mmCIF file of C-alpha atoms in Angstrom:
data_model
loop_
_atom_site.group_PDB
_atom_site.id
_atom_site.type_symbol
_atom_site.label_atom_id
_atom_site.label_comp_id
_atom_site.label_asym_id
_atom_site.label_seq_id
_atom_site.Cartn_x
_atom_site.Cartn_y
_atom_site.Cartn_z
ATOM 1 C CA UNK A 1 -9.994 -10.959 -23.195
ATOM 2 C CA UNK A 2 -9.260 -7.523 -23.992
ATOM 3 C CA UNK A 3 -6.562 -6.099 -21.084
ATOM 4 C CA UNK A 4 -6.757 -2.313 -20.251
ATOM 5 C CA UNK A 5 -3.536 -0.986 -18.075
ATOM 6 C CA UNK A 6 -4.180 2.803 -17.669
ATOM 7 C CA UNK A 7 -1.928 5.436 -16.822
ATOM 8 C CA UNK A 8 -1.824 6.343 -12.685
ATOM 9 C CA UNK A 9 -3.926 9.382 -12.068
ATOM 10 C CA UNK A 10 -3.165 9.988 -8.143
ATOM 11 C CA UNK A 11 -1.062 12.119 -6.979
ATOM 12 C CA UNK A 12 2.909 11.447 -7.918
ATOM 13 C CA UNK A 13 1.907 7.965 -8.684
ATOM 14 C CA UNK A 14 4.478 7.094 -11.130
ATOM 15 C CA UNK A 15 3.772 3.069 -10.915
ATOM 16 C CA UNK A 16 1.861 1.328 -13.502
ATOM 17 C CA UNK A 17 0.302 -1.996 -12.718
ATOM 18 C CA UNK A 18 2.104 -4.613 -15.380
ATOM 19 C CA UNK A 19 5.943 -4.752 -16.923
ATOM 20 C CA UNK A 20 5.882 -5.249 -20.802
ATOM 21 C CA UNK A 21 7.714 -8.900 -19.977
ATOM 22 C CA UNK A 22 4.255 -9.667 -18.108
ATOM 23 C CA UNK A 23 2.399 -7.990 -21.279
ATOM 24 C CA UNK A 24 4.089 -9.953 -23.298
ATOM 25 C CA UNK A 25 3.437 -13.421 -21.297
ATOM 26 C CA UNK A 26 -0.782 -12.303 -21.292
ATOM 27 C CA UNK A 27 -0.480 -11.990 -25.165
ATOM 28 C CA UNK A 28 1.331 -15.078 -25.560
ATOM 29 C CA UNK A 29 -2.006 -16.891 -23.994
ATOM 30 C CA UNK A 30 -4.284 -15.110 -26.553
ATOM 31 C CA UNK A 31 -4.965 -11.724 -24.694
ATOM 32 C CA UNK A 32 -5.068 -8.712 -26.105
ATOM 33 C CA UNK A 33 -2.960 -6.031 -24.484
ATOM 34 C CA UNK A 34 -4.057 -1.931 -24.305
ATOM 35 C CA UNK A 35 -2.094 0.706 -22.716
ATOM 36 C CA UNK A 36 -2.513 3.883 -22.392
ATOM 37 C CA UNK A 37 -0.026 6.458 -23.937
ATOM 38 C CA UNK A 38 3.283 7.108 -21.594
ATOM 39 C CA UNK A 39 1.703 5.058 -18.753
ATOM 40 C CA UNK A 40 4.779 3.639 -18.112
ATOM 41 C CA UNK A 41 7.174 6.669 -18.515
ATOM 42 C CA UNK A 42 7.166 7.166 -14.638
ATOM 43 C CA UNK A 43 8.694 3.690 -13.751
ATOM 44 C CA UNK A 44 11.166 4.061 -16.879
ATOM 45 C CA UNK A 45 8.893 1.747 -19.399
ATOM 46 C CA UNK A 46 8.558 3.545 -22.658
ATOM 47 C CA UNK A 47 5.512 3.154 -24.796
ATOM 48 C CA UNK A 48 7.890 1.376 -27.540
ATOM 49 C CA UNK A 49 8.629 -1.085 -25.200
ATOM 50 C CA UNK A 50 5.064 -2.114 -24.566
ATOM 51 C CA UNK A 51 4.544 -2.376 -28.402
ATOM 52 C CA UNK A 52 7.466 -4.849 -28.995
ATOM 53 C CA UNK A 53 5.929 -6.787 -26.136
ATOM 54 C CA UNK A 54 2.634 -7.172 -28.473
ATOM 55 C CA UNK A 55 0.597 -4.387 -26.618
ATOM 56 C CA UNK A 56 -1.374 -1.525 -28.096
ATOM 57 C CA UNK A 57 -1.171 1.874 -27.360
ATOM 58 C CA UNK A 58 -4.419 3.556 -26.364
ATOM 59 C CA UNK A 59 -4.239 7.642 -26.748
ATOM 60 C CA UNK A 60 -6.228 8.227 -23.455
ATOM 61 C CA UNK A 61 -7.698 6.904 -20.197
ATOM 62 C CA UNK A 62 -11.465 6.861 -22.088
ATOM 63 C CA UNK A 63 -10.268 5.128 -25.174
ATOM 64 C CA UNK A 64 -8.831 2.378 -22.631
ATOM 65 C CA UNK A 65 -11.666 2.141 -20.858
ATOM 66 C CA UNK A 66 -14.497 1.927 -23.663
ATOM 67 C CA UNK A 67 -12.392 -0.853 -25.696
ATOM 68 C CA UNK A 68 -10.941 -3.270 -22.563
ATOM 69 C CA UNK A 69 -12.968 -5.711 -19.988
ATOM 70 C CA UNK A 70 -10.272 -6.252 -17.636
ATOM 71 C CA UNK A 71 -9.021 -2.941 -16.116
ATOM 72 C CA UNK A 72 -5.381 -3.415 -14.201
ATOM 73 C CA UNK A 73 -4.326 -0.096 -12.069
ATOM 74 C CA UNK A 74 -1.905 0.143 -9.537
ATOM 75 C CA UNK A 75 -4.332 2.061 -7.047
ATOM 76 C CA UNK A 76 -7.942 2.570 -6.681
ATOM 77 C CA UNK A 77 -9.873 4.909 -9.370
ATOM 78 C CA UNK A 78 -10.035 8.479 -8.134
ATOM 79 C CA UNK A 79 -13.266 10.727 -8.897
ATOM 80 C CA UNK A 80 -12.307 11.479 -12.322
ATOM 81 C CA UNK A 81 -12.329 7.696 -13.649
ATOM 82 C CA UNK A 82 -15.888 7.153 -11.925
ATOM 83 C CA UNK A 83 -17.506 7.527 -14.939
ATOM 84 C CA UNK A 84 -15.520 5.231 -17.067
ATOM 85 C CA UNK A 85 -16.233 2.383 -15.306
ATOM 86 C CA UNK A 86 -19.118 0.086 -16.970
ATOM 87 C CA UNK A 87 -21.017 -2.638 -15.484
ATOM 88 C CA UNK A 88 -18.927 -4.862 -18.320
ATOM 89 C CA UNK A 89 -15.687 -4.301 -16.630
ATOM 90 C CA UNK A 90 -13.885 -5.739 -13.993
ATOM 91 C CA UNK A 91 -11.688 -4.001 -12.107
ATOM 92 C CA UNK A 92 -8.297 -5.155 -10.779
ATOM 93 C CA UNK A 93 -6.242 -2.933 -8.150
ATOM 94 C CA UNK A 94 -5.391 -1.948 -4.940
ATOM 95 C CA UNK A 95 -9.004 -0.492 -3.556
ATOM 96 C CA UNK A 96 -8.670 -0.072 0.026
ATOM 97 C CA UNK A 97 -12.581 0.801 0.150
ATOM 98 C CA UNK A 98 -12.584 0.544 4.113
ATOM 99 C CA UNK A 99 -11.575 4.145 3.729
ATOM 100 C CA UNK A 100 -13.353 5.262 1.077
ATOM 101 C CA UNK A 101 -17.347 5.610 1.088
ATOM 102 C CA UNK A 102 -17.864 7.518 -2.555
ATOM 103 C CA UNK A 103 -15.328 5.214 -3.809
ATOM 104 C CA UNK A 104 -18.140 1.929 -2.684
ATOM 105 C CA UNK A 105 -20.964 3.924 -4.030
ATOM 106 C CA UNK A 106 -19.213 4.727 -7.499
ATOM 107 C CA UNK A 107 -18.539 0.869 -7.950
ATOM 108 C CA UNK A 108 -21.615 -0.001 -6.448
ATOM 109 C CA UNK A 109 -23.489 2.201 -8.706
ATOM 110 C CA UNK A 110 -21.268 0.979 -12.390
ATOM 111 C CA UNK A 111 -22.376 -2.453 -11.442
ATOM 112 C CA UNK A 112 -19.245 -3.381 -12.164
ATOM 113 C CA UNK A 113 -16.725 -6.368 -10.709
ATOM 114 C CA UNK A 114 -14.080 -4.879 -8.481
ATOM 115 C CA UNK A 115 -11.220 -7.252 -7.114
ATOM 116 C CA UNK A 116 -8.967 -5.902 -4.645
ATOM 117 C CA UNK A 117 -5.234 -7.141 -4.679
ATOM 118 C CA UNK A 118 -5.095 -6.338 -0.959
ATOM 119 C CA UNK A 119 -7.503 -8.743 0.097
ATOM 120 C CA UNK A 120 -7.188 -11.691 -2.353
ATOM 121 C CA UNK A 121 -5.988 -14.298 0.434
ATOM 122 C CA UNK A 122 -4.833 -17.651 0.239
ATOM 123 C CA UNK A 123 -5.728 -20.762 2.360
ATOM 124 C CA UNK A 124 -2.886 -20.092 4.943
ATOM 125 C CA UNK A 125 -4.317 -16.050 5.492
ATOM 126 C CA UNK A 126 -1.333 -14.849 3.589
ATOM 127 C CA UNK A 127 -1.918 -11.868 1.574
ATOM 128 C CA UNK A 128 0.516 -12.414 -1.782
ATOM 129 C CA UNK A 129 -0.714 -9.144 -3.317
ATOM 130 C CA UNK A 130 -0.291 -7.226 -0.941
ATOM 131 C CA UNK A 131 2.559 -8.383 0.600
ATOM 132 C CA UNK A 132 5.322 -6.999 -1.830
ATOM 133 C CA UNK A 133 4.330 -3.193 -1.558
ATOM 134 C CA UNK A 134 3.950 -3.678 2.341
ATOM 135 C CA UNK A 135 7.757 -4.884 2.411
ATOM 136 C CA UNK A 136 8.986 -1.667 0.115
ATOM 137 C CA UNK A 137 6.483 0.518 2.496
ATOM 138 C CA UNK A 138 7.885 -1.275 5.433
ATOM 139 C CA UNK A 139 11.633 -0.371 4.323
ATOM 140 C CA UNK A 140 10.375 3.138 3.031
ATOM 141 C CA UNK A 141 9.041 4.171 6.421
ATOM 142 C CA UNK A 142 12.654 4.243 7.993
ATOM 143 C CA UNK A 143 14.107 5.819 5.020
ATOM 144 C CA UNK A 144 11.507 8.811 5.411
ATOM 145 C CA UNK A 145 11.719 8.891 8.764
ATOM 146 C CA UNK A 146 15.829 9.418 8.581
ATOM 147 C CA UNK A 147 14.533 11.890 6.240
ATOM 148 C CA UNK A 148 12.168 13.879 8.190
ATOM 149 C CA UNK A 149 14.050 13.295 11.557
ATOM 150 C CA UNK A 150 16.231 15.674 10.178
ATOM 151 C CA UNK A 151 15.990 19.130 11.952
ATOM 152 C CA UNK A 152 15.912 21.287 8.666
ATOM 153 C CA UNK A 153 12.722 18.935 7.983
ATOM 154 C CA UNK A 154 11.072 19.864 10.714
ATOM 155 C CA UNK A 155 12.272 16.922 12.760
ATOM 156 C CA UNK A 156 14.392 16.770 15.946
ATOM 157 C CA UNK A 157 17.558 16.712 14.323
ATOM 158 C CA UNK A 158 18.425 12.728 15.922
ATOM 159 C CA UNK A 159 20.609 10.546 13.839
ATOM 160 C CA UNK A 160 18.735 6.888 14.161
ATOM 161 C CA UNK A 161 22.300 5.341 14.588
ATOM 162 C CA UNK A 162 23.502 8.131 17.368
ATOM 163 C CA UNK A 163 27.088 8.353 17.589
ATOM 164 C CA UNK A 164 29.910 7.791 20.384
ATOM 165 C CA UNK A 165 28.850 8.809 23.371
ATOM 166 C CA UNK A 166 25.100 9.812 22.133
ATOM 167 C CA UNK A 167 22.276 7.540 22.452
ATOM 168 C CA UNK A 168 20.862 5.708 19.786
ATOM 169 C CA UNK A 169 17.588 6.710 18.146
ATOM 170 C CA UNK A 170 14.428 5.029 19.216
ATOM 171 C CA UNK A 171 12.294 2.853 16.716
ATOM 172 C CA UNK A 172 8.454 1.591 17.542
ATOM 173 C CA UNK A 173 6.842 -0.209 15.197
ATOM 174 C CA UNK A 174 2.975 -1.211 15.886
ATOM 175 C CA UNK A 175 2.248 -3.938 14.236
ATOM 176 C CA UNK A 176 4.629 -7.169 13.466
ATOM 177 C CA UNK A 177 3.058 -7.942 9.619
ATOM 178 C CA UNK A 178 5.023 -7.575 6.545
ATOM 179 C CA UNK A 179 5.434 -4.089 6.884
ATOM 180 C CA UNK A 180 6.407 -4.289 10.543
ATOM 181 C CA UNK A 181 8.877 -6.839 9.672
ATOM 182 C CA UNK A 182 10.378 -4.973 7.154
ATOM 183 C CA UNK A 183 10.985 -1.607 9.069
ATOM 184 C CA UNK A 184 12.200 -3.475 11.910
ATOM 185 C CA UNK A 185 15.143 -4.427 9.500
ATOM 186 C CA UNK A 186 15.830 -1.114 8.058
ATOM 187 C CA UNK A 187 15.771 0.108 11.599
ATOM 188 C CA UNK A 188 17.967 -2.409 12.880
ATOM 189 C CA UNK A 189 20.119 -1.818 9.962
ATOM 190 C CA UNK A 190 20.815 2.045 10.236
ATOM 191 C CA UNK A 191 21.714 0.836 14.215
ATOM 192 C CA UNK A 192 18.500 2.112 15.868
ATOM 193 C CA UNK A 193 17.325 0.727 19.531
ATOM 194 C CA UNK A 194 13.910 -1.455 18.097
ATOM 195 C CA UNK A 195 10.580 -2.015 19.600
ATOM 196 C CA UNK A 196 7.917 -4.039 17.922
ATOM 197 C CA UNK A 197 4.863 -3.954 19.700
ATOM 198 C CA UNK A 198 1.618 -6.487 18.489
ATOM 199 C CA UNK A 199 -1.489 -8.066 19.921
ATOM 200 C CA UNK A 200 -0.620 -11.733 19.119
ATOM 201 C CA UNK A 201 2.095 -13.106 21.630
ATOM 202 C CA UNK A 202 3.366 -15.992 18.650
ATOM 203 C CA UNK A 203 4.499 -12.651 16.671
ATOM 204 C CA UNK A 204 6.410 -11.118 19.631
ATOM 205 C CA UNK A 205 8.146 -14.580 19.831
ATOM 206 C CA UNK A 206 8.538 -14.749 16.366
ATOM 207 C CA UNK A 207 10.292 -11.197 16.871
ATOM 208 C CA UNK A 208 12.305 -12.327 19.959
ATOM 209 C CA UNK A 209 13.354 -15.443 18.030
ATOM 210 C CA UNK A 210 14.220 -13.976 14.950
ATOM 211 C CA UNK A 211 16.640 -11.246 16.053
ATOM 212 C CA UNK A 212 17.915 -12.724 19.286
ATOM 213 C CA UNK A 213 16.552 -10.439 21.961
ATOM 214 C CA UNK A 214 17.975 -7.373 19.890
ATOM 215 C CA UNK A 215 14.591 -6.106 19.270
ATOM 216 C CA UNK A 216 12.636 -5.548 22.209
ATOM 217 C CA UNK A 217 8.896 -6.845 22.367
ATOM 218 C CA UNK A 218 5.743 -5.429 24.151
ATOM 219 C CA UNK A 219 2.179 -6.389 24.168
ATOM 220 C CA UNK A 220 -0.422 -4.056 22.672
ATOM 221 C CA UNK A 221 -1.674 -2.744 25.366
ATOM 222 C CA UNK A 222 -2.931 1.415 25.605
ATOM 223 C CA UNK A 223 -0.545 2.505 28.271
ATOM 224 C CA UNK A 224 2.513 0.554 27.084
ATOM 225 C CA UNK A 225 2.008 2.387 23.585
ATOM 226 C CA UNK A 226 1.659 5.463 25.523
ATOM 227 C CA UNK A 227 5.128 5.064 27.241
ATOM 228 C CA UNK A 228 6.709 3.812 24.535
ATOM 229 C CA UNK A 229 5.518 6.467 22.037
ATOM 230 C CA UNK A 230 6.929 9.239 24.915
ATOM 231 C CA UNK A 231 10.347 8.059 24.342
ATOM 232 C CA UNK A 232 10.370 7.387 20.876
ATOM 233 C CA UNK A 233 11.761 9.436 17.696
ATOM 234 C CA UNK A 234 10.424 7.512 14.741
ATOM 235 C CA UNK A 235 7.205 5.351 15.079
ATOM 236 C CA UNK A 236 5.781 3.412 12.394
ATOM 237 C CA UNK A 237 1.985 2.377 12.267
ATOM 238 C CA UNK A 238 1.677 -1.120 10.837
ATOM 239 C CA UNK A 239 -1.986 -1.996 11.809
ATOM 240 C CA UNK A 240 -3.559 -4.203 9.372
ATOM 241 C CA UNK A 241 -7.017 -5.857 9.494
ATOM 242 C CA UNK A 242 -7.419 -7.573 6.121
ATOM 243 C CA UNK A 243 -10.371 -5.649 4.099
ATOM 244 C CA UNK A 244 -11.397 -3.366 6.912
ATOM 245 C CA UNK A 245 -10.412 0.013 8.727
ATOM 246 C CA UNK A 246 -7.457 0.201 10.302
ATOM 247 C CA UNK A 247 -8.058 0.210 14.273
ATOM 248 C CA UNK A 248 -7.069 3.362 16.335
ATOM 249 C CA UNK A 249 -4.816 2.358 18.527
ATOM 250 C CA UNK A 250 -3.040 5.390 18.608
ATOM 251 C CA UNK A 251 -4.855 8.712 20.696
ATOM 252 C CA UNK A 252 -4.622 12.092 20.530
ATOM 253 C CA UNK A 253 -3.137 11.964 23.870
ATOM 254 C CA UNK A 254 -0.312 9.737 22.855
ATOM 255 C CA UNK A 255 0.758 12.034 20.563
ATOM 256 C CA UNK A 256 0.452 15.032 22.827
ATOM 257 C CA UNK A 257 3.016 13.381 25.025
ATOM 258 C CA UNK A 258 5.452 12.603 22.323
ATOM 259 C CA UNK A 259 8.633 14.781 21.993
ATOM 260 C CA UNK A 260 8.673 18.058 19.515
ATOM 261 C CA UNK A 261 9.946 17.285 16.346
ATOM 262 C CA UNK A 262 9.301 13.246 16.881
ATOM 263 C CA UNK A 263 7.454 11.169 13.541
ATOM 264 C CA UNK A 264 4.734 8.906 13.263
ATOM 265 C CA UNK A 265 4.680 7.663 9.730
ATOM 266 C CA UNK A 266 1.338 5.747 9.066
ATOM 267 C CA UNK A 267 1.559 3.243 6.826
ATOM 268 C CA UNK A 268 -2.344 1.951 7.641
ATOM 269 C CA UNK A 269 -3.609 4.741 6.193
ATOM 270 C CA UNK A 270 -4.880 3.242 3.010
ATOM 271 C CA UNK A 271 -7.147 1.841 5.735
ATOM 272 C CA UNK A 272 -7.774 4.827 7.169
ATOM 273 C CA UNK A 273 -4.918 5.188 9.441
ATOM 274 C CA UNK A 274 -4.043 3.813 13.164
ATOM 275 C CA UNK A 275 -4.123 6.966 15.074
ATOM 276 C CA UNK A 276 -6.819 9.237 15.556
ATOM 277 C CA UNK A 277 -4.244 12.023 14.580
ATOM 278 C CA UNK A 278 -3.839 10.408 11.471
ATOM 279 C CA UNK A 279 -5.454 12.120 8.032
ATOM 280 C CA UNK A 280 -4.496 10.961 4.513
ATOM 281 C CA UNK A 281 -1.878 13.193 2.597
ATOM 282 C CA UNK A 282 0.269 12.728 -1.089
ATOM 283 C CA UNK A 283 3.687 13.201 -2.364
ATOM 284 C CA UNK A 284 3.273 17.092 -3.101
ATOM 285 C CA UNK A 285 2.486 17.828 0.230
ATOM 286 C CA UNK A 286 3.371 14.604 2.380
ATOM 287 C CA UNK A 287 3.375 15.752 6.405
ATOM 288 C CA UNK A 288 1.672 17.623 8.765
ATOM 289 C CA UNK A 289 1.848 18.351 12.659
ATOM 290 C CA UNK A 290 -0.237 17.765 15.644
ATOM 291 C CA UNK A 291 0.908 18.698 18.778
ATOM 292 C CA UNK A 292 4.548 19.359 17.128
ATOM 293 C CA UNK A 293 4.305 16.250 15.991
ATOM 294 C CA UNK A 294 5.021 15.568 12.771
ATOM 295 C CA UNK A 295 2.626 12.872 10.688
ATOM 296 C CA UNK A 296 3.750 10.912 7.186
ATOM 297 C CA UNK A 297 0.590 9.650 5.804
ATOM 298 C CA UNK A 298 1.209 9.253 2.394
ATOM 299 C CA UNK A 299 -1.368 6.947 0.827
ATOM 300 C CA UNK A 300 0.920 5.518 -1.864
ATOM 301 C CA UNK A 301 4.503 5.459 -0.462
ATOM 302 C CA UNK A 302 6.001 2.625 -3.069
ATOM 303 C CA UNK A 303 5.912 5.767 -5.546
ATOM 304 C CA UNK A 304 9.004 6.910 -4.289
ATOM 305 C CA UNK A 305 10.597 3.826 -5.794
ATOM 306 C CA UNK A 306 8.612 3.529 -8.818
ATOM 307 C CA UNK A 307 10.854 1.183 -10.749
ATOM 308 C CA UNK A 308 11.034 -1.436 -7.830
ATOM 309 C CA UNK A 309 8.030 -1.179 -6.823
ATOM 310 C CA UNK A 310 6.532 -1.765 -10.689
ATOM 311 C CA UNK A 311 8.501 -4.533 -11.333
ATOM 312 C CA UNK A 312 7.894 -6.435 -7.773
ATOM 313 C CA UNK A 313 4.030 -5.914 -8.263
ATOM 314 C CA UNK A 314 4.043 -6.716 -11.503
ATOM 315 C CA UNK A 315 5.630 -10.130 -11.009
ATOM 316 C CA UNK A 316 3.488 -11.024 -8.287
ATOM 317 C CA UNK A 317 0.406 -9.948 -9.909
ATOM 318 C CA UNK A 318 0.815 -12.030 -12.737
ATOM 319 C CA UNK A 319 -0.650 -15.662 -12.660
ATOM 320 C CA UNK A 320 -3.616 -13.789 -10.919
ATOM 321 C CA UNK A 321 -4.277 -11.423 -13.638
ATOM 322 C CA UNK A 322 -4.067 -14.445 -16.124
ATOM 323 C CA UNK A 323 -6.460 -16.638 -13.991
ATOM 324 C CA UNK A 324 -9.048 -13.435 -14.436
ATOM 325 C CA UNK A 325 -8.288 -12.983 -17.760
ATOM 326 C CA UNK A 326 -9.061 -16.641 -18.615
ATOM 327 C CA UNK A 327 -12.077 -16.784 -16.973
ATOM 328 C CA UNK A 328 -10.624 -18.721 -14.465
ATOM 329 C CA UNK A 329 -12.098 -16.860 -11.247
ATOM 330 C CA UNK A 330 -14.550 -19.621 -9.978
ATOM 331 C CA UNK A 331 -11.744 -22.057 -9.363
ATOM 332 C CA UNK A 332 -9.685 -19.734 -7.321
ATOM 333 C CA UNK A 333 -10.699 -19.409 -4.321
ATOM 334 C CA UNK A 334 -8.140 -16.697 -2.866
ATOM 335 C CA UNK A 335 -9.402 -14.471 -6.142
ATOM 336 C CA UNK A 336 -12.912 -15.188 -5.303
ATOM 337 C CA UNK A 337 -12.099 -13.938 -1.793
ATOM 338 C CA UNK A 338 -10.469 -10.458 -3.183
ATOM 339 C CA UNK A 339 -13.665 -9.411 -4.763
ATOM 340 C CA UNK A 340 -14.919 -6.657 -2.716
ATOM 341 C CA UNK A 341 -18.130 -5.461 -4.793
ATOM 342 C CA UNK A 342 -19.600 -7.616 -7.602
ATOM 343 C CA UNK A 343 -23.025 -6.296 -9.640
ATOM 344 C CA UNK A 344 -23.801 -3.528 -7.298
ATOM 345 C CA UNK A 345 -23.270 -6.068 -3.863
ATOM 346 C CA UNK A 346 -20.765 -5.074 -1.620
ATOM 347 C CA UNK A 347 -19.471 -8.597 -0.328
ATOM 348 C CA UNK A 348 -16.917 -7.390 2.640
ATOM 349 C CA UNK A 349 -17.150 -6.520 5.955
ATOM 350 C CA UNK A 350 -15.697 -3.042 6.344
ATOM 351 C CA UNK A 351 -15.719 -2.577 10.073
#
């Protein structure tokens, strides 16, 4: 099978999808490699480097497109790629579609086969695709919230670790996933007080467990977000429902009663975000306010860290991208689930 890996058109997106050691194992099984011309410059991968792995180098996104089968991005096509995309091709990437109606209707209308890494799923409702960006994001969130906490930012001016005699800075996270997880470490790390809040009462044990009483744990209930979000500095949204829109669990009220210069970073907002303050935004311009209030919704946070993040998808990706490439889809069931529109059939629930 002929391999396309295109160069990242979104905003700052300075990932691309595959490492030339994984080019080199797909051409090693009989595949034929294309990428496109610097596609790997942002993540520190010159185009030489793909060559000596056995790959070819396209000149542009259309000459990719018109000579591969198997498409692998990092995120979901914007506009401009609609019209590249044939009914021969598959498609292989983040997709997040829940969010994104002319993003259904352009693969809906190519006929195409469009996989999504976040929901291929394995018999134990593990997400493996998805789960190495969510850790990076997960870490990322406290990083730009020590960031943006900072007073010349726009934030509060608090120091997440206080100091002697000062209080420490307060940490909710919403939502005890992978990404949850992960900020509660950062958070914990940097010396902030931690509360993980989450509708399933085996995760807040898990949490209470885990970390020996250090973090504190709350059910997900409106008003105990509300009072928790009141005395909070940093909060981190960490919703996921696998394949569909991120719930609101968030109001507009919540965030009226937050202190000035406080964060929310979203991190559900591929999914459309879990507040109903919450609207997507990029790298170039990456917050916003409500109610002094500053919002992080960046839709592709990982970008920051470019080089990680390539190389940790790329290894996970993988034996998944082979399976597809060998025609292998029908006997794997977790791929089979991560197909999202097939032949002009959307086969997800988005709600």
């Amino acid at each position: 099978m002929v391999i396309g890996i295109p160069k990242e058109r979104k905003v700052q997106e300075y990932r691309v999808a595959l490492t030339p050691q994984a080019v080199g194992v797909l051409v090693q099984h009989g595949h034929k490699v294309l990428v496109e011309k610097s596609a790997g410059l942002g993540s520190g991968i010159t185009d030489q480097e793909f060559k000596n792995a056995g790959a070819r180098i396209a000149r542009n996104e259309k000459e990719l497109f018109k000579k591969s089968k198997l498409i692998v991005k990092v995120k979901e096509p914007i506009a401009e790629e609609y019209s590249l995309i044939k009914e021969n091709h598959i498609i292989f990437s983040y997709l997040h579609i829940a969010a994104d109606k002319k993003l259904v209707q352009a693969l809906k209308k190519s006929k195409c086969r469009a996989i999504a890494f976040e929901t291929v799923e394995l018999p134990d409702g593990s997400l493996p695709l998805l789960a190495p960006m969510s850790r990076i994001a997960g870490r990322l969130s406290v990083q730009v919230g020590v960031h943006f906490l900072q007073k010349s930012k726009g934030g509060k001016g608090v120091l997440l670790s206080g100091a002697a005699g000062v209080r420490n800075g307060k940490v909710t996270v919403i939502g005890g996933g992978t990404v949850g997880y992960n900020a509660v470490l950062s958070a914990l790390g940097l010396g902030a007080d931690v509360t993980v809040i989450d509708i399933k009462q085996g995760v807040l044990e898990y949490y209470y467990d885990r970390f020996e009483g250090k973090v504190r744990t709350l059910p997900s209930y409106p008003e105990v977000i509300e009072k928790e979000l009141k005395d909070s500095d940093l909060v981190v949204g960490a919703v996921l429902v696998t394949g569909a829109k991120a719930p609101k669990v968030i109001t507009k009220k919540m965030i009226s009663n937050m202190e000035k210069g406080s964060l929310f970073v979203d991190v559900a907002i591929d999914q459309g975000g879990c507040s109903e303050t919450s609207r997507p935004t990029n790298h170039d311009s990456p917050v916003y306010k409500v109610n002094d209030v500053l919002h992080y919704c960046v839709t592709n946070m990982p970008s920051l860290v470019s080089k990680t993040s390539t190389y940790s998808l790329s290894n996970v990706i993988l034996p998944y991208v082979l399976q597809v490439a060998d025609g292998k889809i029908d006997e794997a069931p977790s791929i089979l689930k991560g197909i999202n529109i097939d032949n002009g059939d959307l086969l997800i629930n988005l709600n």
